[in-house]
mmCIF file of N, CA and C in Angstrom:
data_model
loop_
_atom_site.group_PDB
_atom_site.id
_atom_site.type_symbol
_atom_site.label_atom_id
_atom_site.label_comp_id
_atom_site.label_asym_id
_atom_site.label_seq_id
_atom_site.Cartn_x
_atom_site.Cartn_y
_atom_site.Cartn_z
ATOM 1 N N UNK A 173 6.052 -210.526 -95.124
ATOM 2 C CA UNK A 173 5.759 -211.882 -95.533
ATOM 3 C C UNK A 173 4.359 -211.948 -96.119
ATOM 4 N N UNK A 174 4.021 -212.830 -97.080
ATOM 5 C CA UNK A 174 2.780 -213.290 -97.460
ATOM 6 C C UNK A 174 2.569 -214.977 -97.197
ATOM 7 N N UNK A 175 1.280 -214.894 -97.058
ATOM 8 C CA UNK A 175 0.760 -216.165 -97.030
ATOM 9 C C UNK A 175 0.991 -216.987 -98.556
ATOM 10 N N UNK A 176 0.625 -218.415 -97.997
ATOM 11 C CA UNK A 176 1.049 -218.869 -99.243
ATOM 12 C C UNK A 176 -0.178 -219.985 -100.105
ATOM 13 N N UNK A 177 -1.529 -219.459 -99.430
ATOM 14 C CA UNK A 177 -2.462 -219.454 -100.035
ATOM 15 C C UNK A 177 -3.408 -218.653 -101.046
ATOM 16 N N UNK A 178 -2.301 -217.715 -101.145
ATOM 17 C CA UNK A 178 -3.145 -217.218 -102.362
ATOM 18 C C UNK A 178 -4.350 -216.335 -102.115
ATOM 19 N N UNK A 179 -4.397 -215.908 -100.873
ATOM 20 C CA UNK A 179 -5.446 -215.093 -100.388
ATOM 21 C C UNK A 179 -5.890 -213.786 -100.787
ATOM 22 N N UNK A 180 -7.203 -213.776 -100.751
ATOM 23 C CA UNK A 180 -7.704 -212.637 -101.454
ATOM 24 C C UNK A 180 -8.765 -211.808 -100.852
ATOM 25 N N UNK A 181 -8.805 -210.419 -100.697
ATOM 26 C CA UNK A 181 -9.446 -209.834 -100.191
ATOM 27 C C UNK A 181 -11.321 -210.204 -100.065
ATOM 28 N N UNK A 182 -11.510 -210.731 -100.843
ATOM 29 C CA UNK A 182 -13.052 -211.603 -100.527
ATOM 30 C C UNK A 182 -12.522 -212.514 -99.652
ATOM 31 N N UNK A 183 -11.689 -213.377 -99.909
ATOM 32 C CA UNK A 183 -11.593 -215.014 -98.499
ATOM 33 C C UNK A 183 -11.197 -214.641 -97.379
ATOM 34 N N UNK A 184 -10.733 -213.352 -97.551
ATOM 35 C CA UNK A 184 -10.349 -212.706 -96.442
ATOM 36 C C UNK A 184 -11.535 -212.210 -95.173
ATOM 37 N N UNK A 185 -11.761 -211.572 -96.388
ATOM 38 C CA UNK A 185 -13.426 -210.481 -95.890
ATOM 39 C C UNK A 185 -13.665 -212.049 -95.012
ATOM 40 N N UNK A 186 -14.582 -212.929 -96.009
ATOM 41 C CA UNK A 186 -15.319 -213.647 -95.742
ATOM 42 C C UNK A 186 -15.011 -213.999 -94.027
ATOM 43 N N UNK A 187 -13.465 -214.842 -93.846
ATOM 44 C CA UNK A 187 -12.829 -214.874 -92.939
ATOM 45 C C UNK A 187 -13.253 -213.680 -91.530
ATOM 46 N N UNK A 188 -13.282 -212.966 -91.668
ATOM 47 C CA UNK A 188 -13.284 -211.698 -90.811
ATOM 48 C C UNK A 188 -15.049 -211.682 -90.756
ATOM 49 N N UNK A 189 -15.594 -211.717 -91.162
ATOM 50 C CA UNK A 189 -17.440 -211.457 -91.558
ATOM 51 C C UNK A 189 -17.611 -213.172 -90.407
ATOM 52 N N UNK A 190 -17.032 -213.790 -90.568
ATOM 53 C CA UNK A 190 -17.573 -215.017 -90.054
ATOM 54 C C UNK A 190 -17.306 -214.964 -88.387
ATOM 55 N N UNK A 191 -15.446 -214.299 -87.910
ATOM 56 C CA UNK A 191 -15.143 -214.138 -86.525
ATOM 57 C C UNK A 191 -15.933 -212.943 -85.775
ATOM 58 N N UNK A 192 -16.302 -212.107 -86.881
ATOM 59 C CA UNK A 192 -16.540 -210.879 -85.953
ATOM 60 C C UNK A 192 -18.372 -210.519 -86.070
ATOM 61 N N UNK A 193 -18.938 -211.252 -87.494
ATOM 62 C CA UNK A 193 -20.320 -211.089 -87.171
ATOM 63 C C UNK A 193 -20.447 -209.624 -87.968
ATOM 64 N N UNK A 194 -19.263 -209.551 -88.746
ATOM 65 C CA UNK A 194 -19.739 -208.038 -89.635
ATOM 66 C C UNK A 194 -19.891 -208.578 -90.796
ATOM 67 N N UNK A 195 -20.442 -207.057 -91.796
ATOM 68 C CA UNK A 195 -20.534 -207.291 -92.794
ATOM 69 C C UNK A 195 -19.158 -206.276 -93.868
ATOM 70 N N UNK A 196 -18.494 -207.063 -94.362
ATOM 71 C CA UNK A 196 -16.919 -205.824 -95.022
ATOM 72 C C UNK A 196 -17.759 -205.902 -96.920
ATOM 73 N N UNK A 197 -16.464 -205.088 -97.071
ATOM 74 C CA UNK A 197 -17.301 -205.405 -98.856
ATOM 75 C C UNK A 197 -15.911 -204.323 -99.207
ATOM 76 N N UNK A 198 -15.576 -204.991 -100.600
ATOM 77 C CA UNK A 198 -13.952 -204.004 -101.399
ATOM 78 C C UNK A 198 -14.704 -203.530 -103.127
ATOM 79 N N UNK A 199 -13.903 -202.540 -103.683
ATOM 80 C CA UNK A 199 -14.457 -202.102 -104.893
ATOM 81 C C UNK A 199 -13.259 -203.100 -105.741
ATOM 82 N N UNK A 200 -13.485 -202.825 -106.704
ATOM 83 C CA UNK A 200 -12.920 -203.607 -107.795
ATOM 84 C C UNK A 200 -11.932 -202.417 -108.305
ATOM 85 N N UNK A 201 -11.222 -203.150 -109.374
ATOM 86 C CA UNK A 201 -9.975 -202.784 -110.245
ATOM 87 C C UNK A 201 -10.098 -201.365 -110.651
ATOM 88 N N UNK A 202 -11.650 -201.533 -111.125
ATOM 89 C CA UNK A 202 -11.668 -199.842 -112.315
ATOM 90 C C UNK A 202 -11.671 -199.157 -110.891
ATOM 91 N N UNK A 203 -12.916 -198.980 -109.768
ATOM 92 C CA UNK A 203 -12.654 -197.809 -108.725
ATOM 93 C C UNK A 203 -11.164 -197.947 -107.867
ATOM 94 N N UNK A 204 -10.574 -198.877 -107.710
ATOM 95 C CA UNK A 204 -8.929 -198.664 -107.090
ATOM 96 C C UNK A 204 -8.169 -197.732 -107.947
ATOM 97 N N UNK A 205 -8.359 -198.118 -109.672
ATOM 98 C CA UNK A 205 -7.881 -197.254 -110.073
ATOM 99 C C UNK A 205 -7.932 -195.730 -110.260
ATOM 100 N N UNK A 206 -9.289 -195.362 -110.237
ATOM 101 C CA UNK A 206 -9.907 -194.147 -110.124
ATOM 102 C C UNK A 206 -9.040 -193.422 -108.564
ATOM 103 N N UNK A 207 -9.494 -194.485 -107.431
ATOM 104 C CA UNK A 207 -9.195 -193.757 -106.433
ATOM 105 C C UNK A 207 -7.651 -193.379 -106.203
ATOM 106 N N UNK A 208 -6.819 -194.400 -107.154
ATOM 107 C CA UNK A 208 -5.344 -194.144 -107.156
ATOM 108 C C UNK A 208 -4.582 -192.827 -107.530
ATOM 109 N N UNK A 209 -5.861 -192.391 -108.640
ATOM 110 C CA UNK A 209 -5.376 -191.050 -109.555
ATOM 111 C C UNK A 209 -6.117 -189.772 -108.924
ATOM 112 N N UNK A 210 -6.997 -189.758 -107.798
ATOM 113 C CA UNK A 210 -7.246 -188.890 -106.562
ATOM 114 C C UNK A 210 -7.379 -189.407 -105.264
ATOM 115 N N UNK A 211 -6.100 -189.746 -104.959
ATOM 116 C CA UNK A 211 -5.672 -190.541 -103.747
ATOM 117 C C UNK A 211 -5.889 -189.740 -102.284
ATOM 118 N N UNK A 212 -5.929 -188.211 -102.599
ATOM 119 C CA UNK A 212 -6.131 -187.441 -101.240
ATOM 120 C C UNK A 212 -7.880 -187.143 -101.032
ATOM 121 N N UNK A 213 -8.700 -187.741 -102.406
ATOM 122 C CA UNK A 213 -10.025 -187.440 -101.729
ATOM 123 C C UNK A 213 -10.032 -188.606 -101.937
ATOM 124 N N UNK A 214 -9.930 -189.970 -102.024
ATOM 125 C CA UNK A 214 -10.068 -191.460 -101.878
ATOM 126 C C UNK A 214 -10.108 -191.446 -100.038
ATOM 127 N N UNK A 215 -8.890 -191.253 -99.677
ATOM 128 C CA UNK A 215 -8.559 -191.078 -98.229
ATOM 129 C C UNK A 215 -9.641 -189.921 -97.405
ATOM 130 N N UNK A 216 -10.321 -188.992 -97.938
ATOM 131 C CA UNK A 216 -10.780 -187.917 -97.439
ATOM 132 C C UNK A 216 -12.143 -188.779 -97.297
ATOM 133 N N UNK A 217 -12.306 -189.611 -98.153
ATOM 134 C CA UNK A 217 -13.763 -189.684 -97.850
ATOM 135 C C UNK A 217 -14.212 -191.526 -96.936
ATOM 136 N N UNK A 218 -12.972 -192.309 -97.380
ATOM 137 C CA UNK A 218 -12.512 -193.223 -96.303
ATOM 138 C C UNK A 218 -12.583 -192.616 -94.517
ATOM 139 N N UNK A 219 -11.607 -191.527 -94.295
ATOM 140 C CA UNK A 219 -11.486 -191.360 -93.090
ATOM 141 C C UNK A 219 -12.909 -190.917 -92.901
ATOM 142 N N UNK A 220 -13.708 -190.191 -93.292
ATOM 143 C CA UNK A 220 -14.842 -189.420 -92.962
ATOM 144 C C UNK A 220 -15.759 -190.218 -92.823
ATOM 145 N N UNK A 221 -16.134 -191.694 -93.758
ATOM 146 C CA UNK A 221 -16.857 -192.717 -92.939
ATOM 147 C C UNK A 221 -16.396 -193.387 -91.897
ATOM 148 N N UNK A 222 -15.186 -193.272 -91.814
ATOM 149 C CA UNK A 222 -15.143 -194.647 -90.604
ATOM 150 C C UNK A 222 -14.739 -193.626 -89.303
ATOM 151 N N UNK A 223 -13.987 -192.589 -89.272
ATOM 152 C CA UNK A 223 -13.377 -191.889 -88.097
ATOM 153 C C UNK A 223 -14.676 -191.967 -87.092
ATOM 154 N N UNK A 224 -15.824 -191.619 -87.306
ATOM 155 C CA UNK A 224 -17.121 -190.954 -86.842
ATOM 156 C C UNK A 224 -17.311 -191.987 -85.606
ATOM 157 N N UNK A 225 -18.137 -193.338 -86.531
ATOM 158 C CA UNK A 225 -18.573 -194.271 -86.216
ATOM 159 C C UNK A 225 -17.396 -195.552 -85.176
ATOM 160 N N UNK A 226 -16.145 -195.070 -85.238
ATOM 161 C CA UNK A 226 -14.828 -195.502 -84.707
ATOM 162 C C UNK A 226 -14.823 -194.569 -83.247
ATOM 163 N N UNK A 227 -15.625 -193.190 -83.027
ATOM 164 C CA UNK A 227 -15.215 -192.778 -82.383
ATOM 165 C C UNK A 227 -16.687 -193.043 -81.041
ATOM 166 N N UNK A 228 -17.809 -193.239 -81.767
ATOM 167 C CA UNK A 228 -18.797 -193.340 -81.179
ATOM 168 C C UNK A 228 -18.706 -195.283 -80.451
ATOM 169 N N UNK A 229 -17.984 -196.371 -81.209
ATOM 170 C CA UNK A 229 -17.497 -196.939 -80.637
ATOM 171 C C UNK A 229 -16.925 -197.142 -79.193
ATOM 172 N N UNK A 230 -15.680 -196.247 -79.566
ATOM 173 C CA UNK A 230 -15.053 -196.127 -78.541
ATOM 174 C C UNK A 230 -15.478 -195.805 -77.502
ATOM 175 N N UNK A 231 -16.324 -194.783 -77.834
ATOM 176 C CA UNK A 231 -17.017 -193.752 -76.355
ATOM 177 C C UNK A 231 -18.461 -194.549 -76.013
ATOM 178 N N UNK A 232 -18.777 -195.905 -76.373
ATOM 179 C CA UNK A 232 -19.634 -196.356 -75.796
ATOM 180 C C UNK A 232 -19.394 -197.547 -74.998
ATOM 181 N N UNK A 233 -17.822 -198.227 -75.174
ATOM 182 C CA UNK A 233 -17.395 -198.849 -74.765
ATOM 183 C C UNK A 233 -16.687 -198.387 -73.617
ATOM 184 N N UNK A 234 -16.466 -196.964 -73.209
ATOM 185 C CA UNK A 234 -15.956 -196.397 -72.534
ATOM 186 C C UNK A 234 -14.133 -196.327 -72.488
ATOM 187 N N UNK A 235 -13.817 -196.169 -74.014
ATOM 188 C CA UNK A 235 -12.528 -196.779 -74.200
ATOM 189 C C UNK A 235 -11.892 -195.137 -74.732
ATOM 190 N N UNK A 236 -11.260 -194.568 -73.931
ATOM 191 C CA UNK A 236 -10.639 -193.012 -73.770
ATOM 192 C C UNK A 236 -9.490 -192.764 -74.814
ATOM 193 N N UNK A 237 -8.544 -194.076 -74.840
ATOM 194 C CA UNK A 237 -7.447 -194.228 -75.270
ATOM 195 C C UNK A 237 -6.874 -195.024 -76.268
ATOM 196 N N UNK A 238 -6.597 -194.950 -77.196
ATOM 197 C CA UNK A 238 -6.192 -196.393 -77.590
ATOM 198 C C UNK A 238 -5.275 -196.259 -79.009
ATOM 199 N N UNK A 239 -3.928 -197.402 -79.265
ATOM 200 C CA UNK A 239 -3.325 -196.946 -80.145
ATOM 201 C C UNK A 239 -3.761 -197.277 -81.731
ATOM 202 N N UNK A 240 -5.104 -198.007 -81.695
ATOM 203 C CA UNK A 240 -5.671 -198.444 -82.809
ATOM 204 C C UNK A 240 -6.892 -197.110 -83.047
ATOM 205 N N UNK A 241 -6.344 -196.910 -84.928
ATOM 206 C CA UNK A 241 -7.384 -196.364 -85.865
ATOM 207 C C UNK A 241 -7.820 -196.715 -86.626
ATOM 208 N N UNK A 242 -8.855 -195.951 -87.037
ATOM 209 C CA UNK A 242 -9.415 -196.732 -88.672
ATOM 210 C C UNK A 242 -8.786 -195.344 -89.566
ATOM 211 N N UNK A 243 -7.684 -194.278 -89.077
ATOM 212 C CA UNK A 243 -7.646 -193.528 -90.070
ATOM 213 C C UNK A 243 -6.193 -193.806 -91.388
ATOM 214 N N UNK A 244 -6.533 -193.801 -92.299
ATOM 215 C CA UNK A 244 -5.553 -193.895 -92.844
ATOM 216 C C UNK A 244 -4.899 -192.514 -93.930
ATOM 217 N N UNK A 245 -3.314 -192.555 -93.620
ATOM 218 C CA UNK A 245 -2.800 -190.956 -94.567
ATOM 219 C C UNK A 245 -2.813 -191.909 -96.258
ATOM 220 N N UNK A 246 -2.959 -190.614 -96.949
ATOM 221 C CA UNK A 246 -2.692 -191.300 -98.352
ATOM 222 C C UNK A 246 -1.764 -191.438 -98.603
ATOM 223 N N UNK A 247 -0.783 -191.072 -97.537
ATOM 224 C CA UNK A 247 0.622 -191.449 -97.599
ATOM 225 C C UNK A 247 0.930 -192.883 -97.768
ATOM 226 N N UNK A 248 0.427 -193.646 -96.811
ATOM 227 C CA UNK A 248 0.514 -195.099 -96.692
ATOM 228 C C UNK A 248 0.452 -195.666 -97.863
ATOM 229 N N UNK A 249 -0.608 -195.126 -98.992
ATOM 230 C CA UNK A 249 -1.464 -195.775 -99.801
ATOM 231 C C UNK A 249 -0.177 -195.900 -101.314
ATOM 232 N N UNK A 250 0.203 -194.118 -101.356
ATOM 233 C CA UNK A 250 0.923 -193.379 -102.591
ATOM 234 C C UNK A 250 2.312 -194.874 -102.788
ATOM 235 N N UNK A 251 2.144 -195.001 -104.081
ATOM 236 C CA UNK A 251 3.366 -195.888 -104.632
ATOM 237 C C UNK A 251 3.776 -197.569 -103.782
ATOM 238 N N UNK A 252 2.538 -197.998 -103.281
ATOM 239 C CA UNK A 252 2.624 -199.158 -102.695
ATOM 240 C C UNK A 252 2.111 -200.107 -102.686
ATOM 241 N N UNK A 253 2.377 -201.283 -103.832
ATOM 242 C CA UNK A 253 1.403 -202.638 -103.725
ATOM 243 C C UNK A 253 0.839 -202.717 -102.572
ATOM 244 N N UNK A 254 -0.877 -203.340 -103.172
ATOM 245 C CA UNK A 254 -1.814 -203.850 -102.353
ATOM 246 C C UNK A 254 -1.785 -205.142 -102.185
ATOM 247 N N UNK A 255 -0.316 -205.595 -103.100
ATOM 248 C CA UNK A 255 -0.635 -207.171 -103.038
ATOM 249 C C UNK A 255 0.978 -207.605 -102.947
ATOM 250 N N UNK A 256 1.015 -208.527 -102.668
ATOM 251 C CA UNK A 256 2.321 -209.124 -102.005
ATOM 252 C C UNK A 256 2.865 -210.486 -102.854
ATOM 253 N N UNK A 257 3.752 -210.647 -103.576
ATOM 254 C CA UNK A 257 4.055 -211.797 -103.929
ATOM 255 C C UNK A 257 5.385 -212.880 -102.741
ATOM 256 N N UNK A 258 4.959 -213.670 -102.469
ATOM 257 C CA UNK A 258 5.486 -214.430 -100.909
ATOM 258 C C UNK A 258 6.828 -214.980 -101.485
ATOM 259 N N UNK A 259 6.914 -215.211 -102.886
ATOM 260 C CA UNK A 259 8.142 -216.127 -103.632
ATOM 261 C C UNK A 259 9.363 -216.445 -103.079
ATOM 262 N N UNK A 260 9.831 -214.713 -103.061
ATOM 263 C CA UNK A 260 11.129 -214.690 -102.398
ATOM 264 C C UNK A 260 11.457 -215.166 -101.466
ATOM 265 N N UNK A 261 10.422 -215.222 -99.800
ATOM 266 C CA UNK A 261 10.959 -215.581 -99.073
ATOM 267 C C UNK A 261 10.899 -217.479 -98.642
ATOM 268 N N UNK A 262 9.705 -217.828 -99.858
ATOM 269 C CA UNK A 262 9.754 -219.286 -99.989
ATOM 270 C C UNK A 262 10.729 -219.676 -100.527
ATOM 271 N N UNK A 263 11.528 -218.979 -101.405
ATOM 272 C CA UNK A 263 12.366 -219.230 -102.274
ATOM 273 C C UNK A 263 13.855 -219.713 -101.508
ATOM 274 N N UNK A 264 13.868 -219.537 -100.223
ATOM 275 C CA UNK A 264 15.177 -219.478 -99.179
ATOM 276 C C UNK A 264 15.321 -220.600 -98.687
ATOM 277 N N UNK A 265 13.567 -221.458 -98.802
ATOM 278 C CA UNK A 265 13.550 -222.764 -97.717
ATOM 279 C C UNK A 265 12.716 -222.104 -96.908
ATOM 280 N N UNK A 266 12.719 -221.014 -96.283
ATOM 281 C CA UNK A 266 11.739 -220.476 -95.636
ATOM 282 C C UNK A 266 10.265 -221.328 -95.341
ATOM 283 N N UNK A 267 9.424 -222.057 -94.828
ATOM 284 C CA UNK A 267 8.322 -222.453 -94.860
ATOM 285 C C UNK A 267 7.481 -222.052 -93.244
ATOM 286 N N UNK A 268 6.057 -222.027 -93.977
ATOM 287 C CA UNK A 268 5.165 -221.281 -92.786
ATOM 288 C C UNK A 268 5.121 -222.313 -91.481
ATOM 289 N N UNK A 269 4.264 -221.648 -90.497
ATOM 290 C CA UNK A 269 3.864 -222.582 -89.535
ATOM 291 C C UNK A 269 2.882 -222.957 -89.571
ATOM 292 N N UNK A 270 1.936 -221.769 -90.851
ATOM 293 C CA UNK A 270 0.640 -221.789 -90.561
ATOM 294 C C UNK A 270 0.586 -221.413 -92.343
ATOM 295 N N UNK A 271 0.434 -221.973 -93.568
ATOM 296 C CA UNK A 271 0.699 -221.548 -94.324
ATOM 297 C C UNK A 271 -0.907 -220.896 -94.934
ATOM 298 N N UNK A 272 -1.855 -221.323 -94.223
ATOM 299 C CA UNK A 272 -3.082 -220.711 -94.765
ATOM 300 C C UNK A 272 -3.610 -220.052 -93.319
ATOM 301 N N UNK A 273 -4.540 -218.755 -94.138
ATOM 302 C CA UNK A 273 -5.466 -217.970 -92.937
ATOM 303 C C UNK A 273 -6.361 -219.111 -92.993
ATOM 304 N N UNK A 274 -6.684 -218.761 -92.388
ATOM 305 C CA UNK A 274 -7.776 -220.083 -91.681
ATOM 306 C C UNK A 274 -8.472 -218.891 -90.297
ATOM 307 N N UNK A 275 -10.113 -219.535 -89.878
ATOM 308 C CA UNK A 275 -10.333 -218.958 -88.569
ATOM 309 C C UNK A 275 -10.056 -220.061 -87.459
#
């Protein structure tokens, strides 16, 4: 499903920067595309910033286990919109409960 505000990875960010007190930030069109056409060092160098700092997290929180990562395969990535058009399932009658992210 998609939302049906039209949401975008900045209102998003923003959204998330405001609950959690971080700072996020996304590249634009030309580097997605770049990273699309070397998708296994896009991912190589993704996991290698965040795995580290994900793990020093964990181990200061004293958290041993857990089924959440920040790693991602470029598998996930290979042949798969980043973006979602919601149409279809508005298109049924379907309507949200919550039709905008909101915090």
């Amino acid at each position: 499903l998609a939302d049906s505000s039209n949401t975008s990875q900045s209102s998003l960010n923003t959204i998330l920067e405001s609950i959690f007190g971080i700072q996020t930030g996304f590249v634009g069109k030309a580097l997605s595309k770049i990273a699309s056409l070397k998708l296994k060092e896009a991912t190589d160098v993704v996991n290698d910033k965040h795995l580290k700092p994900w793990s020093d997290l964990c181990k200061a929180h004293n958290i041993l286990n857990t089924p959440l990562t920040p790693y991602i395969d470029q598998e996930l990535l290979y042949n798969n919109s980043l973006s979602i058009d919601g149409s279809a399932i508005t298109g049924t009658g379907f309507q949200y409960d919550h039709p905008n992210i909101t915090e």
